[in-house]
Coordinates of C-alpha atoms and ligand atoms in Angstrom, one line a residue:
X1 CA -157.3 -26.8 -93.9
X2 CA -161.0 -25.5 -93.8
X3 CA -161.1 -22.4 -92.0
X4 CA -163.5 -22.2 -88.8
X5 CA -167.1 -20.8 -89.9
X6 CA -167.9 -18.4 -86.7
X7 CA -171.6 -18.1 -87.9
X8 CA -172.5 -21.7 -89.2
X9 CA -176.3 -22.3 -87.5
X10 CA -176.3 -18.2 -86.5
X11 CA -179.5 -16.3 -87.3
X12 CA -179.1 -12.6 -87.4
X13 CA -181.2 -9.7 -87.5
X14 CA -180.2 -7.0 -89.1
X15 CA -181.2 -3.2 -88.9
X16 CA -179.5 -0.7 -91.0
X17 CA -178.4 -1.7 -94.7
X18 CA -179.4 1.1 -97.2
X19 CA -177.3 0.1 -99.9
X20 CA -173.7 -1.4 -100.8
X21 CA -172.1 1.2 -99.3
X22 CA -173.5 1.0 -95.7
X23 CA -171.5 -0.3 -92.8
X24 CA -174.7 -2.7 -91.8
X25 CA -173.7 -4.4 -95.2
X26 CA -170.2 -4.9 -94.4
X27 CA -171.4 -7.0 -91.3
X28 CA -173.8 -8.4 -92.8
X29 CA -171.0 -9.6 -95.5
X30 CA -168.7 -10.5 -92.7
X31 CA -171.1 -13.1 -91.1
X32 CA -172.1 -14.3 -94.4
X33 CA -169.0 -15.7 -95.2
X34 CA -169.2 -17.4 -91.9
X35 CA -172.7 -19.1 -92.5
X36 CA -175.2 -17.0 -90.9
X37 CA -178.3 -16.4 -91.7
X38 CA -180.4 -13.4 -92.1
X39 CA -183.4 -11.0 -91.9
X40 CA -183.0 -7.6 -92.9
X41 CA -185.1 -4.7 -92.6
X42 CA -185.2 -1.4 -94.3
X43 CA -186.8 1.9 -93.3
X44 CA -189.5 2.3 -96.0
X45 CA -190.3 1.9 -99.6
X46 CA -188.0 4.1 -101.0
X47 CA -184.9 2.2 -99.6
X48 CA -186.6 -1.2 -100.6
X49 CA -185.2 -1.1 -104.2
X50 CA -181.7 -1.1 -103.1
X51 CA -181.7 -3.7 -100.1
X52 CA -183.6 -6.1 -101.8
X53 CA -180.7 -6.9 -104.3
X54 CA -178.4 -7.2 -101.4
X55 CA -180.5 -9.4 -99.3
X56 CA -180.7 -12.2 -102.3
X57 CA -176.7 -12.2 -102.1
X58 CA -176.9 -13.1 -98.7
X59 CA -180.5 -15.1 -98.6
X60 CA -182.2 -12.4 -96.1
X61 CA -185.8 -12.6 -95.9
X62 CA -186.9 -8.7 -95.9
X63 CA -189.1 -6.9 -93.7
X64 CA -190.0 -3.1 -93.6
X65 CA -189.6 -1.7 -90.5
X66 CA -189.3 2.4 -89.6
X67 CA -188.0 2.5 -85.9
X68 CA -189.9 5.4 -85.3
X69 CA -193.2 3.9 -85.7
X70 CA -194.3 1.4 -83.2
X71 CA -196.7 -0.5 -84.7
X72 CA -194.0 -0.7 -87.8
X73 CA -192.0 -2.0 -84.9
X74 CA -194.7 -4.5 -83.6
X75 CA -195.6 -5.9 -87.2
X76 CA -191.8 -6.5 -87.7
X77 CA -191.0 -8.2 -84.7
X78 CA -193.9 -10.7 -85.1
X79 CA -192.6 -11.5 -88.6
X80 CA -189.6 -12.6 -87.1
X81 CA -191.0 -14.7 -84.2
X82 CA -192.8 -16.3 -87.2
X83 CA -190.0 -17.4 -88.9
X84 CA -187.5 -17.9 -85.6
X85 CA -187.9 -18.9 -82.3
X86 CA -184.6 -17.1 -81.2
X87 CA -182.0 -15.1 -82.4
X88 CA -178.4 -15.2 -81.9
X89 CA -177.1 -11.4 -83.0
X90 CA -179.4 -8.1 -83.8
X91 CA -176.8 -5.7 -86.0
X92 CA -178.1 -1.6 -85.0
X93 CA -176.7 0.2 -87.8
X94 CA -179.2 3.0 -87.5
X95 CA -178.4 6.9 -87.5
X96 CA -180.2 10.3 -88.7
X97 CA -180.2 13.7 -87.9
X98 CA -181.1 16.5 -90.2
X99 CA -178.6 18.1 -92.2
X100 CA -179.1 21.4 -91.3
X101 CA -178.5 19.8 -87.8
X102 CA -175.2 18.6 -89.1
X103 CA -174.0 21.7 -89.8
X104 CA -172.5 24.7 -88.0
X105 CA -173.2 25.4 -84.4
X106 CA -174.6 22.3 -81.9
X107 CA -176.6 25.4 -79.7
X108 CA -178.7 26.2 -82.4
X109 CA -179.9 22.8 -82.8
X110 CA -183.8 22.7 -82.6
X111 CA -185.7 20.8 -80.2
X112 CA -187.6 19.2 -83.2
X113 CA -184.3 18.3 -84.3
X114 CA -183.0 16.9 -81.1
X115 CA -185.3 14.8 -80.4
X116 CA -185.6 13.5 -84.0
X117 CA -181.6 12.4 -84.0
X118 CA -182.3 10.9 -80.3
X119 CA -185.5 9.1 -81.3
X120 CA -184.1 7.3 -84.8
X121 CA -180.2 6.8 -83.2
X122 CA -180.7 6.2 -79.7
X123 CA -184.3 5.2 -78.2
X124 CA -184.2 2.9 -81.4
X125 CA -181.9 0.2 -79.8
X126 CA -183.5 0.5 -76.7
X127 CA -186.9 -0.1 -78.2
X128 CA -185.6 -2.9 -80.4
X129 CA -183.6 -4.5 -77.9
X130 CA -186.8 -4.1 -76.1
X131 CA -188.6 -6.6 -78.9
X132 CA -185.4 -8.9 -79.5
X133 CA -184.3 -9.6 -75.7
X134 CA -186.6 -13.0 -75.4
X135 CA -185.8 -14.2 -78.8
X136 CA -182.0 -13.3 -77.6
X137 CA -182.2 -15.0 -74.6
X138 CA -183.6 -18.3 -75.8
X139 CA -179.6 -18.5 -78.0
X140 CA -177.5 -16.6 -75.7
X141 CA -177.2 -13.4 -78.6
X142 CA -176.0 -10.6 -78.4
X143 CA -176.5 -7.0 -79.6
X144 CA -174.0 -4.9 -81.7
X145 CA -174.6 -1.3 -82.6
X146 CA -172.5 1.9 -84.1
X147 CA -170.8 4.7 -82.8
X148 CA -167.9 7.6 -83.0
X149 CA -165.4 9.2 -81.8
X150 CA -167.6 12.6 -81.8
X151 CA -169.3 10.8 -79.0
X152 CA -166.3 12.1 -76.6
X153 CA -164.5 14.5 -78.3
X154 CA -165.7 17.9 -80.4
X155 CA -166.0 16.9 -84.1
X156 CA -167.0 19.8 -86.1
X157 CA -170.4 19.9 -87.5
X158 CA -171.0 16.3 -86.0
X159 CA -172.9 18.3 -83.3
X160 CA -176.4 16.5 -82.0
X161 CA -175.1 13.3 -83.6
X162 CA -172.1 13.3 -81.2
X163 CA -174.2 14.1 -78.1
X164 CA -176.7 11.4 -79.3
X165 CA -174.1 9.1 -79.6
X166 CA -173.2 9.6 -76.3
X167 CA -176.5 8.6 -75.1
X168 CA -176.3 5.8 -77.2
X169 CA -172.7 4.6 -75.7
X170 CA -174.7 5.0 -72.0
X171 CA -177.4 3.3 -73.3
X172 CA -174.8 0.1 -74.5
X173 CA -173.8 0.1 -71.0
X174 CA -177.2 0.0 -69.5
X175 CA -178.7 -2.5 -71.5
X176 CA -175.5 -4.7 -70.8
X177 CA -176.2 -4.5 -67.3
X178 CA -180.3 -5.6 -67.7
X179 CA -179.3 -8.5 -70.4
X180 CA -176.7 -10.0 -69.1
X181 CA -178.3 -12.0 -66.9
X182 CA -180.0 -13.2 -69.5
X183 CA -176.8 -14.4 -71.3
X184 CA -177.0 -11.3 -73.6
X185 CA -174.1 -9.1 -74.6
X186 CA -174.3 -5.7 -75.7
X187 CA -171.4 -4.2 -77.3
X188 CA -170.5 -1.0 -79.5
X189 CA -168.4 -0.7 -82.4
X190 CA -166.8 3.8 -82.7
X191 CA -165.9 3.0 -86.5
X192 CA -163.8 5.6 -88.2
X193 CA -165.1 7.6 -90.6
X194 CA -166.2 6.1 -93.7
X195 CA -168.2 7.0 -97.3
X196 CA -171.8 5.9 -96.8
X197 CA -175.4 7.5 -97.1
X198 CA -176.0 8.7 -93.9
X199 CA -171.8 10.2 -93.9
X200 CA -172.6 12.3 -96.5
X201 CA -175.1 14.2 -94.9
X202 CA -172.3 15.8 -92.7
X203 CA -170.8 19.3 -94.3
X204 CA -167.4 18.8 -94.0
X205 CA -166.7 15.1 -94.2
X206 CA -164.4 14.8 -97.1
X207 CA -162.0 16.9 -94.9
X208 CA -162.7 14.9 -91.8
X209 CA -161.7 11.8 -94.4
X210 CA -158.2 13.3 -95.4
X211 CA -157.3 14.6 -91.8
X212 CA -157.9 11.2 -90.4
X213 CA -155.8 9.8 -93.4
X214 CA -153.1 12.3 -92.5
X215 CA -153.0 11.8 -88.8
X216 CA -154.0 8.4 -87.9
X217 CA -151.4 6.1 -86.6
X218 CA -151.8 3.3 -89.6
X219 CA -151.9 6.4 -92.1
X220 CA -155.9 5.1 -93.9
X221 CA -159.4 4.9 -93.2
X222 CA -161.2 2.3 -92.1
X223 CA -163.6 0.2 -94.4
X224 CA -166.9 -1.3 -93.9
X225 CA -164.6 -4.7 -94.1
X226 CA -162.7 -3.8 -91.0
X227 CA -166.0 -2.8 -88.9
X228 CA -167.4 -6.1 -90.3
X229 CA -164.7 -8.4 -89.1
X230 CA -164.5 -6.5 -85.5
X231 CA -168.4 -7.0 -85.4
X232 CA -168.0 -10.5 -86.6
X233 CA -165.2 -11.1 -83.1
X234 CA -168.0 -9.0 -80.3
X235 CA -170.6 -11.1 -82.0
X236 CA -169.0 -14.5 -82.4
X237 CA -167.9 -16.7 -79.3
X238 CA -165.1 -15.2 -79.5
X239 CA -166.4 -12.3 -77.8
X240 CA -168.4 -14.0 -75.2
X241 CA -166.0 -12.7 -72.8
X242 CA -167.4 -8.9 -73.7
X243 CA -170.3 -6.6 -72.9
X244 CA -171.0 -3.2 -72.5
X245 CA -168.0 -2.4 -74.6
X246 CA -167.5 0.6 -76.9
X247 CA -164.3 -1.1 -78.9
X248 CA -162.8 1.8 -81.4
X249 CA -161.9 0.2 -85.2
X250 CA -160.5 3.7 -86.5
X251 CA -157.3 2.6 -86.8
X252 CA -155.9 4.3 -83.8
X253 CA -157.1 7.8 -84.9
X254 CA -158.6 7.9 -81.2
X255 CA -155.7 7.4 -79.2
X256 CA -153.7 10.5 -80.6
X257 CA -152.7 13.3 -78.5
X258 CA -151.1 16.6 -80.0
Ligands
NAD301 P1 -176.2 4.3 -93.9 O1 -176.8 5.5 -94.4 O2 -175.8 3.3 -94.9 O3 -177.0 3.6 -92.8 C1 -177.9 4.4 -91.9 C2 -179.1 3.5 -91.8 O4 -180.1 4.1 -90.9 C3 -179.8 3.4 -93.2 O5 -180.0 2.0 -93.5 C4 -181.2 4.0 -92.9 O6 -182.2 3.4 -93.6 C5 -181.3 3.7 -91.4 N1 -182.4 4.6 -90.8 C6 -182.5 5.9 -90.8 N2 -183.7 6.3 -90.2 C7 -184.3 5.1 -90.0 C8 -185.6 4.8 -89.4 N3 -186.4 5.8 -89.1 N4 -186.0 3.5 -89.3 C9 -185.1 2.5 -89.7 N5 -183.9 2.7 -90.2 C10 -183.5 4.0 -90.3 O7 -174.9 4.9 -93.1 P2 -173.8 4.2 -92.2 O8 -172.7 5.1 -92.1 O9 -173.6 2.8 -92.5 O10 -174.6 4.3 -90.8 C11 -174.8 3.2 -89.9 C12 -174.4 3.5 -88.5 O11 -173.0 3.7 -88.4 C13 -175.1 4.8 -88.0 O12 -175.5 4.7 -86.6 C14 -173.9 5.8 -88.1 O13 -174.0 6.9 -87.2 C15 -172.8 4.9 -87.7 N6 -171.4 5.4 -88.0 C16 -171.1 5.8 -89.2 C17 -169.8 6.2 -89.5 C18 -169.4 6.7 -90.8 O14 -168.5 7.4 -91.0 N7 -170.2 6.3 -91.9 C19 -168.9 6.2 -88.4 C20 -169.2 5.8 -87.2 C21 -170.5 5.3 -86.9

């Protein structure tokens, strides 16, 4: 029996693959093996080098585009409506705060700093949802972008990430209510942790690793496989039941108690 291909005909944009490790690639992997078919972006010329590989495995056409700049923004959005006339999924896998940020007490965080992890993680998906919600509209797509648990809950050293997070979750909910009636969904994926580039920035993360394989009800971490194949359910038909959701793949580490 041929298994069902949930992407077959799917374009998707994607925003967030630095290297193999990142969970944007995951998705990106998880669709693939569905059919879809892809752009990717990357944040500047030092990052080019190690997307571009990945983007030939998967057939991606590359664009550069740094979410803080506007015109970047612009350009990037324009290549797109070049080469598409709609899109059916734009993958947020976007995040940065500065390490020193990451580190020690959330009230000394500065406002340089604060606004920096709240411009890149959050105003980002507003801005690019912004950009994609006609070429959205014209296939029905939907939006899928990142969180965690230090969103509700003190996570040490997580500090402005978690609060920006927060905004971010709101900001999932908000833009659900806009799109939707525009037949666009708008959903969140609060991924455990896992090993990537923009992980190892926060002091402390092995141990987060090993508490959350100690403690979790299914006793591991999640991989970039697991988020992939939940992305690949909110993003597929299968999902078209769902917006606005925050949907925890963390195996069950947010559900405990004492
Ligand atoms: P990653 O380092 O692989 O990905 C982060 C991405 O953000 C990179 O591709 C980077 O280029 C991009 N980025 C940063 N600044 C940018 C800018 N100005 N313009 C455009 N892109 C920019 O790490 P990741 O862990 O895969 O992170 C992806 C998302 O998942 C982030 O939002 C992160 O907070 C979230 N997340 C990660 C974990 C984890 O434990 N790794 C858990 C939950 C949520």
């Amino acid at each position: 029996m041929t298994p069902t291909r949930l992407f077959e005909g799917k374009r998707v944009l994607v925003f967030g693959v630095a290297n193999e490790r990142s969970i944007a690639w995951g998705i990106a992997q998880a669709m693939h093996e569905h059919g879809a078919s892809f752009i990717f972006t990357y944040a500047g010329e030092a990052l080019e080098k190690r997307v571009r590989p990945l983007a030939e495995v998967v057939g991606a056409d590359l664009i550069r585009c740094d979410v803080t700049n506007d015109e970047e923004v612009e350009a990037c959005f324009e290549q797109v409506r070049a080469k598409w006339d709609g899109i059916d999924v734009l993958v947020h896998a976007i995040g940065f705060a500065n390490r020193e940020d990451l580190d020690g007490r959330f009230i000394d965080t500065s406002r340089a700093g604060f606004l920096l992890a709240h411009d890149v993680s959050v105003f980002s998906l507003v801005l690019l949802a912004r950009h994609a919600a006609p070429l959205l509209a014209a296939r029905r797509g939907n939006i899928i972008t990142m969180s965690y648990y230090g969103s509700e809950k003190v996570v040490q050293n997580y500090n402005v990430m978690g609060v920006a997070k927060a905004a971010l979750e709101a900001s999932v909910r908000y833009l659900a209510a806009d799109l939707g009636p525009d037949g666009i969904r708008v959903n969140a994926v609060s991924a455990g942790p896992i090993k990537t580039l923009a992980a190892s920035g926060i002091r402390g993360f092995k141990t987060i690793l090993s508490t959350v394989e100690e403690k979790t009800p299914l006793r591991r971490n999640v991989t970039q496989a697991d988020v992939g194949n939940a992305a690949l359910f909110l993003c597929s038909d299968l999902g078209g039941g769902v917006t606005g959701e925050i949907m925890y793949v963390d195996a069950g580490y947010n559900i405990m108690g004492l």
